[in-house]
CSV table of C-alpha atoms in Angstrom, one decimal:
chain,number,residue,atom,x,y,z
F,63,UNK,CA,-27.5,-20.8,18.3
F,64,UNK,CA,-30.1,-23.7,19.0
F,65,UNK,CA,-27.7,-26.0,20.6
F,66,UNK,CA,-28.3,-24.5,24.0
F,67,UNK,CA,-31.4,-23.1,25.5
F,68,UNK,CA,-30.0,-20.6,27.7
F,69,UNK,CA,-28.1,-18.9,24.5
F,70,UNK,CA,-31.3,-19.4,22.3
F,71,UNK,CA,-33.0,-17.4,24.8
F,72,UNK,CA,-30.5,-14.6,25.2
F,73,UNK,CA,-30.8,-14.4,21.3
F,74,UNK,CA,-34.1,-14.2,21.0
F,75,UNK,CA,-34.5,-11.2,23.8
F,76,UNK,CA,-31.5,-9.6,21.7
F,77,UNK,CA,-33.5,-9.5,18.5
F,78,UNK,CA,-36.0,-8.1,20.4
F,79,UNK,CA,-33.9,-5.1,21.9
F,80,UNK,CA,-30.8,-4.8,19.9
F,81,UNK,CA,-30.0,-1.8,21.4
F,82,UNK,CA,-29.1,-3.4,24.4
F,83,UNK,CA,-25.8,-3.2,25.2
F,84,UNK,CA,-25.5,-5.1,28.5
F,85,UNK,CA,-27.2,-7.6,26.8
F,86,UNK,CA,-25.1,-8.3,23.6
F,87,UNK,CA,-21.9,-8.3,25.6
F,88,UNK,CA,-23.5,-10.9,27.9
F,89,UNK,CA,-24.9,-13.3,25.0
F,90,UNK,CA,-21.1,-12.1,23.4
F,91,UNK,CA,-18.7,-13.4,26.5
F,92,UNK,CA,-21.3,-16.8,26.6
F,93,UNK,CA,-20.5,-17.2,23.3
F,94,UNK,CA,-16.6,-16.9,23.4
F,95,UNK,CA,-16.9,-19.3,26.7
F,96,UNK,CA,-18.2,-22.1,24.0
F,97,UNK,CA,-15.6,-21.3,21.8
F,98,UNK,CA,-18.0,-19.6,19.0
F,99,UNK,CA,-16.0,-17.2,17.9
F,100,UNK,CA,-17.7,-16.6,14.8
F,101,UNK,CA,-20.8,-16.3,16.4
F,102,UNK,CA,-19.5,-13.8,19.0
F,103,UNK,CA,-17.8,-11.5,16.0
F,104,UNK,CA,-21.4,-11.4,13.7
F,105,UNK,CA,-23.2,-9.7,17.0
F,106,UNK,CA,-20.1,-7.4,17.9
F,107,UNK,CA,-20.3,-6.5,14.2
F,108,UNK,CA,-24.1,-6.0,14.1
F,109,UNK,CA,-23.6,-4.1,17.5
F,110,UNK,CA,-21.1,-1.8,16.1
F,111,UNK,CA,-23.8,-0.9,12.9
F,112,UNK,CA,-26.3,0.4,15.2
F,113,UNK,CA,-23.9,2.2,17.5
F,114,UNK,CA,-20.6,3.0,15.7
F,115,UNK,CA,-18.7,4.9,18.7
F,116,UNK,CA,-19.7,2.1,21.6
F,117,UNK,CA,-16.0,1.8,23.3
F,118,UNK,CA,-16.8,-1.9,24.4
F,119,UNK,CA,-18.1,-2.9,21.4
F,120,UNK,CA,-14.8,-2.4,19.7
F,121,UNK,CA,-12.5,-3.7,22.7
F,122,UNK,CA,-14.5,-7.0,23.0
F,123,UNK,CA,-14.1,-7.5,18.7
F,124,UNK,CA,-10.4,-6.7,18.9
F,125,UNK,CA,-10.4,-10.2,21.6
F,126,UNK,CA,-12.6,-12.3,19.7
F,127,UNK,CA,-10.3,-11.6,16.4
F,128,UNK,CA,-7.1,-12.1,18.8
F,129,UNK,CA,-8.5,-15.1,19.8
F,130,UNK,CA,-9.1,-15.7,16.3
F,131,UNK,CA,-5.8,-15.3,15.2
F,132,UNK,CA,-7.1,-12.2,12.9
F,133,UNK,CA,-4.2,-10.2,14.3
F,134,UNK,CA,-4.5,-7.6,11.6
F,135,UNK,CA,-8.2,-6.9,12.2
F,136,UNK,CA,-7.5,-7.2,16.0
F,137,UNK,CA,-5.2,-4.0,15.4
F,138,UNK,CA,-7.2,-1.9,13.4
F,139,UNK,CA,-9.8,-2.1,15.9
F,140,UNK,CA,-7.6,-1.5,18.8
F,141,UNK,CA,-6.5,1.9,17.0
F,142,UNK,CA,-9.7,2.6,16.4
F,143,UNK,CA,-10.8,2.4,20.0
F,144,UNK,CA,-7.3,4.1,21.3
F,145,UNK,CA,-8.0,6.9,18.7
F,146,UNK,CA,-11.5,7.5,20.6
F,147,UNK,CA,-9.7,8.6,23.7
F,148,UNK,CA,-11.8,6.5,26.2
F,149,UNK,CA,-10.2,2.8,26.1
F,150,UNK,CA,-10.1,0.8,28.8
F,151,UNK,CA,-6.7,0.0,30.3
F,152,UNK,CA,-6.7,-3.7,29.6
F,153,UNK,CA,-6.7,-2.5,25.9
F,154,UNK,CA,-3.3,-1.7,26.5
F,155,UNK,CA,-2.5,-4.8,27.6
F,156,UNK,CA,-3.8,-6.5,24.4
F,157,UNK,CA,-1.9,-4.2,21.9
F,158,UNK,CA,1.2,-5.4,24.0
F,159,UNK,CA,0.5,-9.1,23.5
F,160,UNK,CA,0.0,-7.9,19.6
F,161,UNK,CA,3.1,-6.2,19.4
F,162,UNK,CA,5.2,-8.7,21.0
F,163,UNK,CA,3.7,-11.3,18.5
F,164,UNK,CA,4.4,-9.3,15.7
F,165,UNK,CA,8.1,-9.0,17.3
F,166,UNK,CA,7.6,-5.4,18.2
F,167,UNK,CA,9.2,-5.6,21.6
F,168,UNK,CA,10.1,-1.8,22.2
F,169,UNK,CA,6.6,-1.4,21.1
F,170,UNK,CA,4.7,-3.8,24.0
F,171,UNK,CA,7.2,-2.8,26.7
F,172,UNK,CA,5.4,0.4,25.9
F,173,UNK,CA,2.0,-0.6,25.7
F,174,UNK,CA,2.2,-2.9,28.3
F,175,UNK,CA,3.5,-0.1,31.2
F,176,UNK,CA,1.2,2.3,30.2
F,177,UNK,CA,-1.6,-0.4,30.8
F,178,UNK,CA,-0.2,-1.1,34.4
F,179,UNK,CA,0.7,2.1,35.5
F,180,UNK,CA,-3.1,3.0,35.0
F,181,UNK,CA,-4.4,-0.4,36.8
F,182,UNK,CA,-2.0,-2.1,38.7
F,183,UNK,CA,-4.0,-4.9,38.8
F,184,UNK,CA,-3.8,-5.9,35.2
F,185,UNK,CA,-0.6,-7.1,35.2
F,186,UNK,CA,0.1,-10.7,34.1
F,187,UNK,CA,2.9,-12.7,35.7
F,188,UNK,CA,3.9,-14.4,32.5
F,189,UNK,CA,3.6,-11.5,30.4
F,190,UNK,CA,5.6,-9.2,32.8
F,191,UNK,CA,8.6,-12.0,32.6
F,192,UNK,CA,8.6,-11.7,29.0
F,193,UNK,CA,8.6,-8.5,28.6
F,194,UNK,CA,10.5,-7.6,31.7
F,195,UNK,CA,8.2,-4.6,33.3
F,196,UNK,CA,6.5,-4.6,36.4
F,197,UNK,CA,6.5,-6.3,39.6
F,198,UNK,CA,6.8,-10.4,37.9
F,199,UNK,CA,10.1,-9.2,36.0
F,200,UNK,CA,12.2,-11.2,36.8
F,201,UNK,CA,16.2,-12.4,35.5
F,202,UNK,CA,18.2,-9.9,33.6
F,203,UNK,CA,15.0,-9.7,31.2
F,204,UNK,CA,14.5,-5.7,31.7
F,205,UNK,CA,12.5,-3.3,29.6
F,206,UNK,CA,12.4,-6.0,27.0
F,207,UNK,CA,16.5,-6.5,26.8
F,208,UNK,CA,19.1,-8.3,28.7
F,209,UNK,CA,20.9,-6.9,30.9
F,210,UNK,CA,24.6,-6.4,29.3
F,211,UNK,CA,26.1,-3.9,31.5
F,212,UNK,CA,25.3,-1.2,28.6
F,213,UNK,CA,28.1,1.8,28.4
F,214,UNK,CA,27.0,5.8,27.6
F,215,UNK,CA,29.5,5.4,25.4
F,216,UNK,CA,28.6,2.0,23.3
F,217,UNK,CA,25.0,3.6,23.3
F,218,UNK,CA,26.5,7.2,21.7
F,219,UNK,CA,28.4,5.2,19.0
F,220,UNK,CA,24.8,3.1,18.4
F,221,UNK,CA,23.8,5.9,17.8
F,222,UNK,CA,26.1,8.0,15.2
F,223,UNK,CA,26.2,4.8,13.2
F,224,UNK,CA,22.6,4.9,13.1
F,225,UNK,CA,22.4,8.5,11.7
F,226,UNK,CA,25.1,8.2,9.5
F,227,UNK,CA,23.2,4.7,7.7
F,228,UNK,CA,20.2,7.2,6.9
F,229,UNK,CA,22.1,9.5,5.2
F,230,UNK,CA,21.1,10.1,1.8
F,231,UNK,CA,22.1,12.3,-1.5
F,232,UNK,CA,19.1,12.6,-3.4
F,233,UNK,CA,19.4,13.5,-7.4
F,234,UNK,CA,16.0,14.6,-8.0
F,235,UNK,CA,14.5,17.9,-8.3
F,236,UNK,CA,11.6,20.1,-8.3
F,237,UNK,CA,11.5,19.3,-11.7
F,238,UNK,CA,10.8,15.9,-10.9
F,239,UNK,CA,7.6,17.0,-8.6
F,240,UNK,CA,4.5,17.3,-10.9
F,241,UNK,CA,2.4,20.2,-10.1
F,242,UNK,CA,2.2,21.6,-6.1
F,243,UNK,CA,3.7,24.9,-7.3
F,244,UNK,CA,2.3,26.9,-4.5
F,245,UNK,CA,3.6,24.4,-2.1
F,246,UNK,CA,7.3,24.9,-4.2
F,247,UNK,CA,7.0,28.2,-4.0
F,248,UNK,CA,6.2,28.2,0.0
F,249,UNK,CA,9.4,25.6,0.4
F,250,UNK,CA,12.0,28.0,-2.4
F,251,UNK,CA,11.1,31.0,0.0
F,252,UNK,CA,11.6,29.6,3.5
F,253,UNK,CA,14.5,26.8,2.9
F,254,UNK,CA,16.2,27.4,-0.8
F,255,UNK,CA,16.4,31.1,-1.6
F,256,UNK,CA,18.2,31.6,2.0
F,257,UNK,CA,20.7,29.0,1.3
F,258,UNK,CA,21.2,30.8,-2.1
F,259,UNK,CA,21.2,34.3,-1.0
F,260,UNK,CA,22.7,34.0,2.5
F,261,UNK,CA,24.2,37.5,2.4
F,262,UNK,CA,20.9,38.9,2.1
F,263,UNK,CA,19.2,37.0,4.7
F,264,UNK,CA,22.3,37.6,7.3
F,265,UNK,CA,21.8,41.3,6.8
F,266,UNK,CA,18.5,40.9,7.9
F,267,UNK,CA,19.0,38.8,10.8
F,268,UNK,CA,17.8,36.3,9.1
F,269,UNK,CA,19.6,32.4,10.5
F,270,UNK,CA,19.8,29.8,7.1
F,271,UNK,CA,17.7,27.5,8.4
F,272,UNK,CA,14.5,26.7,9.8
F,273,UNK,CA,11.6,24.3,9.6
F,274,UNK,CA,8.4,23.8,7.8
F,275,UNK,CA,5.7,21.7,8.2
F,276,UNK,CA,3.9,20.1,5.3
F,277,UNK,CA,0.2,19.2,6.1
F,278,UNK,CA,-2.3,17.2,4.4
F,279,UNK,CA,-3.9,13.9,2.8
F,280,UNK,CA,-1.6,10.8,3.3
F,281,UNK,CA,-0.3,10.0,-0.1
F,282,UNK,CA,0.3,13.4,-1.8
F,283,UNK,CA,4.1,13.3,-2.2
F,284,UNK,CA,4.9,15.4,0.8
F,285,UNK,CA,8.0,12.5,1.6
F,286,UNK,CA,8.3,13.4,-2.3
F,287,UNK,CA,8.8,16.6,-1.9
F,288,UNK,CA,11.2,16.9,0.9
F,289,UNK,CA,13.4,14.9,-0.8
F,290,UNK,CA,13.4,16.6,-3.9
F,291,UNK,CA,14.0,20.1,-1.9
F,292,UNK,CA,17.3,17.9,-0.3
F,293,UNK,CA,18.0,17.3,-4.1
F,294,UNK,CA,17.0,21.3,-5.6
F,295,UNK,CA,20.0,22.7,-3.4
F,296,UNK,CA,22.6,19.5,-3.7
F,297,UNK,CA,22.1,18.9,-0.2
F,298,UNK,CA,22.5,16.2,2.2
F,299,UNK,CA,19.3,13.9,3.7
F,300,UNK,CA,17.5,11.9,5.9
F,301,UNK,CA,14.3,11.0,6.3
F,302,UNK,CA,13.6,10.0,9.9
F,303,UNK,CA,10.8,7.7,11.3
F,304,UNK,CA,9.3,6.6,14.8
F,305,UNK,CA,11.8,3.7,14.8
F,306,UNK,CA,15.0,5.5,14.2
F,307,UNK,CA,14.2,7.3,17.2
F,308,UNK,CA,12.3,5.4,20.0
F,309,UNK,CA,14.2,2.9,22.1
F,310,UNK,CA,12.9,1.0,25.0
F,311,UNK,CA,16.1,2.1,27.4
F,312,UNK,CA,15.4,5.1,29.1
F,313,UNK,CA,17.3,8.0,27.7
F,314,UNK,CA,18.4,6.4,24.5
F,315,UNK,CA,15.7,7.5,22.2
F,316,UNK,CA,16.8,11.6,23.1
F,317,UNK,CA,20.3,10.3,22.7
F,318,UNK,CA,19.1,8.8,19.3
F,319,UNK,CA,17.2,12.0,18.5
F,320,UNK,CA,20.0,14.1,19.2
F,321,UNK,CA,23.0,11.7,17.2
F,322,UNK,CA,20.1,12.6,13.9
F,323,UNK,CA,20.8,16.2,14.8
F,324,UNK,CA,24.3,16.5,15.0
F,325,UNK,CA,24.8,14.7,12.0
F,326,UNK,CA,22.9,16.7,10.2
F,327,UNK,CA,24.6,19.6,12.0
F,328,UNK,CA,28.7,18.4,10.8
F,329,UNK,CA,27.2,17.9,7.3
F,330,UNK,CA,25.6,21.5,6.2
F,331,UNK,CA,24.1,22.1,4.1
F,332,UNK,CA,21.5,19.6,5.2
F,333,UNK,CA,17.5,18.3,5.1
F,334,UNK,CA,16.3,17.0,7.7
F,335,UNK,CA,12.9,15.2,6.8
F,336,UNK,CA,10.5,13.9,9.8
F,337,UNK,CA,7.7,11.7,8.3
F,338,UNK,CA,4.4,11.4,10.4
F,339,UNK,CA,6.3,13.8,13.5
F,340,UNK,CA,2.7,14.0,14.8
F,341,UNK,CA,4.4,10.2,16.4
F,342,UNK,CA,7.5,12.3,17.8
F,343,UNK,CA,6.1,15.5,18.9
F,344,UNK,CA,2.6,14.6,19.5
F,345,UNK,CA,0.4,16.9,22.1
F,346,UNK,CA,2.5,16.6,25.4
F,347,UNK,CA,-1.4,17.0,27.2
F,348,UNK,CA,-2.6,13.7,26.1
F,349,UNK,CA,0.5,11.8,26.6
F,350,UNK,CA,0.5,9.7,29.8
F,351,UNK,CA,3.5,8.1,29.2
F,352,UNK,CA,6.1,10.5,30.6
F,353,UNK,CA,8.6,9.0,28.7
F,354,UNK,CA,7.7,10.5,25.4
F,355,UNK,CA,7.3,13.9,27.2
F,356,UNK,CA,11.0,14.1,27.6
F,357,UNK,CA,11.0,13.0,24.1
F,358,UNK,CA,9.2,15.9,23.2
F,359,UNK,CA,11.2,18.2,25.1
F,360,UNK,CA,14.1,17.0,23.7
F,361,UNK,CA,13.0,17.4,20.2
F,362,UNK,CA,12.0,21.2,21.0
F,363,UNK,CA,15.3,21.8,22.0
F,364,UNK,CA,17.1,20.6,19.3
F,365,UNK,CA,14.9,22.6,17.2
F,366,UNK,CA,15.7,26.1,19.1
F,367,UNK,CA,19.9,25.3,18.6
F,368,UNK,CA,20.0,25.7,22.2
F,369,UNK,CA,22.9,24.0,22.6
F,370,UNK,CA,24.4,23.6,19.3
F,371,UNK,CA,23.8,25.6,16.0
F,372,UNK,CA,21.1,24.5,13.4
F,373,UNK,CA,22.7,27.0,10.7
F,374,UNK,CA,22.3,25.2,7.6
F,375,UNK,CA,20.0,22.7,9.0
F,376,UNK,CA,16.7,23.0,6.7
F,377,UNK,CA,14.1,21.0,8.9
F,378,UNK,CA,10.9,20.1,7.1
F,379,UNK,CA,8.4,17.6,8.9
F,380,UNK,CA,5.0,15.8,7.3
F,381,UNK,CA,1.9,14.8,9.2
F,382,UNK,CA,-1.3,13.9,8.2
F,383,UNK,CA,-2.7,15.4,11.6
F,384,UNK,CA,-1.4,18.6,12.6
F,385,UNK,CA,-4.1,19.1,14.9
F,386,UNK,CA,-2.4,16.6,17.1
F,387,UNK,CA,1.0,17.9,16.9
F,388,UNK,CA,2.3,19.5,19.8
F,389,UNK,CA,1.7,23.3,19.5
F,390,UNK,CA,4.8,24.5,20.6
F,391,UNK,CA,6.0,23.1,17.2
F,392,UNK,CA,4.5,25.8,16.0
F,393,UNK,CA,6.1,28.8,17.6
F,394,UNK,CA,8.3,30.8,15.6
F,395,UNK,CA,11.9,29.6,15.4
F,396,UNK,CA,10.6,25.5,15.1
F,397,UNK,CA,8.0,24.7,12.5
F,398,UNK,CA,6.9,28.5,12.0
F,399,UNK,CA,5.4,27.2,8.7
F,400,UNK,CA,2.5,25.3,7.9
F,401,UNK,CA,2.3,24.4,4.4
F,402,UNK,CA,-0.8,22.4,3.1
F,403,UNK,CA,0.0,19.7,0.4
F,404,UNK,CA,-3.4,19.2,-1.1
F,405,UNK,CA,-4.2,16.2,-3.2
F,406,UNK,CA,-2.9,16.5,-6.8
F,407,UNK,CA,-4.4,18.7,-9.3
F,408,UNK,CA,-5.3,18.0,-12.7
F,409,UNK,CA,-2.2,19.5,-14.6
F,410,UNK,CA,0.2,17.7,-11.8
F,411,UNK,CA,-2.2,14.1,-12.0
F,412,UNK,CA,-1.4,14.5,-15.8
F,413,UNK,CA,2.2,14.1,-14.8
F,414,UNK,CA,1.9,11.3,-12.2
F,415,UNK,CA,-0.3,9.4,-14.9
F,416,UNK,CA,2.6,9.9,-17.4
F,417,UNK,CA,5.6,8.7,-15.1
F,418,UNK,CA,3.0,6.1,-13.7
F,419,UNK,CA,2.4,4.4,-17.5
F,420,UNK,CA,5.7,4.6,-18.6
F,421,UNK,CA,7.2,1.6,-19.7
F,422,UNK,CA,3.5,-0.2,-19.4
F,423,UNK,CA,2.2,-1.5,-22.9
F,424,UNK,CA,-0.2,1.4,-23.7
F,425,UNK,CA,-1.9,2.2,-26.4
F,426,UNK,CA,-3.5,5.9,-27.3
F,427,UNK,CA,-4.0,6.2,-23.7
F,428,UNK,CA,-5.7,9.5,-23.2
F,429,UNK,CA,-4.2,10.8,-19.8
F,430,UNK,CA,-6.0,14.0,-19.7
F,431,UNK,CA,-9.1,12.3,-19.8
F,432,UNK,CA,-8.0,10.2,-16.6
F,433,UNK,CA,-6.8,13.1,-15.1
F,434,UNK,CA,-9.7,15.0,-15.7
F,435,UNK,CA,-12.0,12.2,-14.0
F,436,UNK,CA,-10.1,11.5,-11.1
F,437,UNK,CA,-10.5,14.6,-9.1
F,438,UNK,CA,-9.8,14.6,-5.6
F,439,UNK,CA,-7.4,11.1,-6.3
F,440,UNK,CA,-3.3,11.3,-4.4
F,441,UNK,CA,-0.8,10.6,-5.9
F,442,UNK,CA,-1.0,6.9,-4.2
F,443,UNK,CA,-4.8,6.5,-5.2
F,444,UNK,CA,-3.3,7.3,-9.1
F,445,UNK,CA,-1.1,4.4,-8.6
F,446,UNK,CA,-3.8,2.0,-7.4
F,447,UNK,CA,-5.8,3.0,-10.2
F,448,UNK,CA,-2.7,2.1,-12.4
F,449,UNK,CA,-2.6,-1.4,-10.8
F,450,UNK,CA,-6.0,-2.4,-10.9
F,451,UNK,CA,-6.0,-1.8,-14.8
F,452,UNK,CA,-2.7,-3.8,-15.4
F,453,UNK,CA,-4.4,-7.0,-12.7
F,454,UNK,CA,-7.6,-6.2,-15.1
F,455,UNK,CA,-5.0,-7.1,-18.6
F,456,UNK,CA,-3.0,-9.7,-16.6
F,457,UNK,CA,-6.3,-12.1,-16.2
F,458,UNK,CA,-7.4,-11.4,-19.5
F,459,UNK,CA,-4.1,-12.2,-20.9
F,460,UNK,CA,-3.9,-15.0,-19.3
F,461,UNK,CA,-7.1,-16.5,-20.4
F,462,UNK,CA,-6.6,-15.2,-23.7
F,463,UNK,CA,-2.7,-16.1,-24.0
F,464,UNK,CA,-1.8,-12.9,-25.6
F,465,UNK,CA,-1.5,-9.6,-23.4
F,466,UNK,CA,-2.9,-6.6,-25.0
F,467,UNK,CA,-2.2,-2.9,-23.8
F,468,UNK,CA,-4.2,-0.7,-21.6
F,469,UNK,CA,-6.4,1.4,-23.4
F,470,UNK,CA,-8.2,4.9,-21.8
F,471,UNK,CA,-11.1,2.8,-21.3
F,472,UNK,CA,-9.5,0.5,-19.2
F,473,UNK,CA,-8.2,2.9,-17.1
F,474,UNK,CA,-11.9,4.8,-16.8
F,475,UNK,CA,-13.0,1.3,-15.4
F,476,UNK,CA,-10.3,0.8,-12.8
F,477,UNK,CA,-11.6,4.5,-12.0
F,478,UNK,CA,-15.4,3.0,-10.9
F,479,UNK,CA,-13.3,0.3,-8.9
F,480,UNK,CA,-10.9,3.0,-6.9
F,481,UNK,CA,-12.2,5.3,-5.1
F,482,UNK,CA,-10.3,8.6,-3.6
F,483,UNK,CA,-9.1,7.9,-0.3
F,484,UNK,CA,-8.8,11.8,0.2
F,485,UNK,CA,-12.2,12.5,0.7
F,486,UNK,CA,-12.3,9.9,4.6
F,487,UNK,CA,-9.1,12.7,5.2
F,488,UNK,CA,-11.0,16.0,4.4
F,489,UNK,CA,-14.2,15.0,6.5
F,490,UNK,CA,-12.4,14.6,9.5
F,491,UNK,CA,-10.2,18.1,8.7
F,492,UNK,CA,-13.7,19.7,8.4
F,493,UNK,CA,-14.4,19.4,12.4
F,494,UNK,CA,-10.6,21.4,12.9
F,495,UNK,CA,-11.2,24.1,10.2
F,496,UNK,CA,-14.7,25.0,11.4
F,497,UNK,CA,-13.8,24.4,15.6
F,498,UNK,CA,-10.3,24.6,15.8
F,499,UNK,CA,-9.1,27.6,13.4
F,500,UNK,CA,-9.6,30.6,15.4
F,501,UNK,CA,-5.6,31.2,14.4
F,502,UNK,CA,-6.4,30.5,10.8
F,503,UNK,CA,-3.8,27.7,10.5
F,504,UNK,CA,-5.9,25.7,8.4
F,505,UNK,CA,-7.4,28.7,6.1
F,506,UNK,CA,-6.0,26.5,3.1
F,507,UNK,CA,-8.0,23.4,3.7
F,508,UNK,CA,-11.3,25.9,4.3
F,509,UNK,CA,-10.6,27.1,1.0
């Protein structure tokens, strides 16, 4: 920094009082003028170490790595900062220029109102045109689309084509789900045994139906699961994300959301699997998009049947935050259910280790050993694990010209290298179970 005097200076006072905010961003936007982008990351970097929750910090990294061309870090730290609840506006604006470049178009239209329906005076001529929102829109260019004289009808028929691609027939079983027999048990009560025994239930008013919602660690098999519970009663599935539902025209993603339903609805018995539906039915309170209000709306009343029956319609949804899923998913009738999917334990990692070795050149692997020290590991950690010793044989077979197996001690080195990704998951459950569980909803993660 000693090719000009006035940033020397501002450098110097810095490492004097690093603390200072004001400051840092100053010597930061200085820096980015000059086109010293590197320069400009190392302080935000250094700034975020000694206050890990400062909003600007994080906004002005996200444009230095856009500027950059580090797309992928420029995203993680715009989540980050939207996750904190307090971004500015013009953040929005910058995930809509990421989106759009990663050809996400629904996905910036989005971003990009949101940003100028809180300040107006954000919006950017060129990027309006593009994208076709706001008062620059101009051409046939609207909500990211061309204009095409769009029909109810052509949109209705999108749509049932749509539903009926992610239909599925799953073969496996709870047979072929290690362990999570609690979790089985939870699922056989609510969703198989009715199906079953639907004499039994009837007689006690009882519908055949109804949703649960599996809760826990990402990568625990709770997508798994569902499926296999579509498979354990020869039913029909589909497992719906985010995209098969959101569409940037104006009523098309309820149309989109109900077309999943009454598929699912002509073809009974049926599982209906919605993965990460904290995305669909998130809290309605922190939303300011009204569009995914309706959204939510719309997804509450297909749950209730109010207009057409769910009978035979087994719902089960996964999140990895329940605590921001809408809680009038929770009200008896919808997702009446919670059911916590903890990571795996050690009979059920036994399993995964087995299925995850086979057909790998082994020899005398010892998998309750592995299973036994990898405590607190998903079912996705396992498989890392897995990979890291085959990459750790795959170099020394190639400098050795002759591949060997994996042994039990290569494994319990890959286990030094991988560590649980669990444990980043529980500490932030902690804050709900001890604040947020006057209901007892989360009893099973306190435990």
């Amino acid at each position: 920094m000693h090719d000009d005097e006035s940033l020397r200076a501002l450098d110097e006072a810095l490492q004097f009082s690093p603390t200072n905010a004001k400051l840092r961003l100053h010597l930061v936007k200085l820096l980015r003028e000059r086109g010293r982008l590197d320069d400009a990351e190392r302080l935000l970097r250094d700034g975020l170490k000694l206050d890990a929750k400062h909003s600007a910090f994080y906004f002005a990294l996200a444009e230095v790595y856009f500027e950059q061309g580090k797309d992928g870090h420029a995203s993680v730290a715009l989540e980050t900062l939207l996750a904190k609840g307090d971004a500015p506006a013009a953040a929005r604006v910058l995930l809509a220029r990421l989106r759009l470049k990663s050809g996400d178009v629904a996905g910036a239209v989005s971003a990009y109102r949101e940003a100028i329906e809180a300040d107006p005076g954000l919006e950017d001529a060129a990027l309006s045109e593009q994208l076709g929102v706001g008062k620059h829109a101009a051409g046939p260019v609207s909500e990211g689309r061309i204009h095409a004289g769009d029909d109810a009808d052509d949109d209705d028929a999108a749509a049932d084509d749509q539903a009926e691609r992610l239909v599925e027939r799953p073969k496996i079983t709870f047979k072929d789900v290690g362990g999570m027999e609690s979790v089985k048990q939870e699922i056989d009560l609510k969703i198989i045994q009715p199906l079953l025994h639907p004499e039994i239930y009837r007689a006690y008013g009882k519908s055949i139906g109804g949703g649960i919602l599996l809760y826990g660690p990402p990568g625990c098999g709770k997508t798994h699961l569902a499926r296999a519970t579509a498979g354990q009663v020869k039913a029909g599935f589909m497992s719906v994300g985010i995209h098969d539902v959101l569409d940037m025209w104006m009523g098309n993603s309820e149309r989109n959301l109900h077309a999943i339903f009454q598929r699912a609805r002509s073809h009974t018995p049926f599982v209906l699997f919605f993965d990460e539906v904290d995305a669909l039915g998130g809290t309605r309170s922190s939303m300011s998009n009204s569009g995914m209000r309706v959204l939510v709306n719309q997804f509450l009343d297909e749950l209730d049947g109010a207009k057409a029956s769910n009978d035979g319609v087994l719902i089960v949804a996964a999140t990895n935050a329940p605590w921001q899923v809408d809680s009038a998913f929770r009200r008896p009738g919808r997702f009446d259910r919670l059911v916590f999917v903890p990571p795996p334990d050690e009979i059920a990692r036994v399993e995964i280790l087995r299925v995850l070795l086979a057909g790998k050149p082994t020899s005398d692997v010892d998998v309750a050993k592995i299973a036994k020290k990898s405590e607190g590991y998903s079912g996705a950690d396992l498989k890392g694990l897995v990979d890291v010793a085959v990459e750790g044989k795959l170099k020394d077979a190639i400098k050795t010209g002759k591949p060997q197996p994996m042994t039990t001690s290569d494994l319990l080195d890959a286990i030094k290298r991988v560590k649980p990704s669990t444990k980043e998951w529980f500490a932030t459950a902690r804050n709900y179970v001890l604040y947020s569980n006057e209901s007892g909803i989360y009893d099973d993660v306190a435990r």
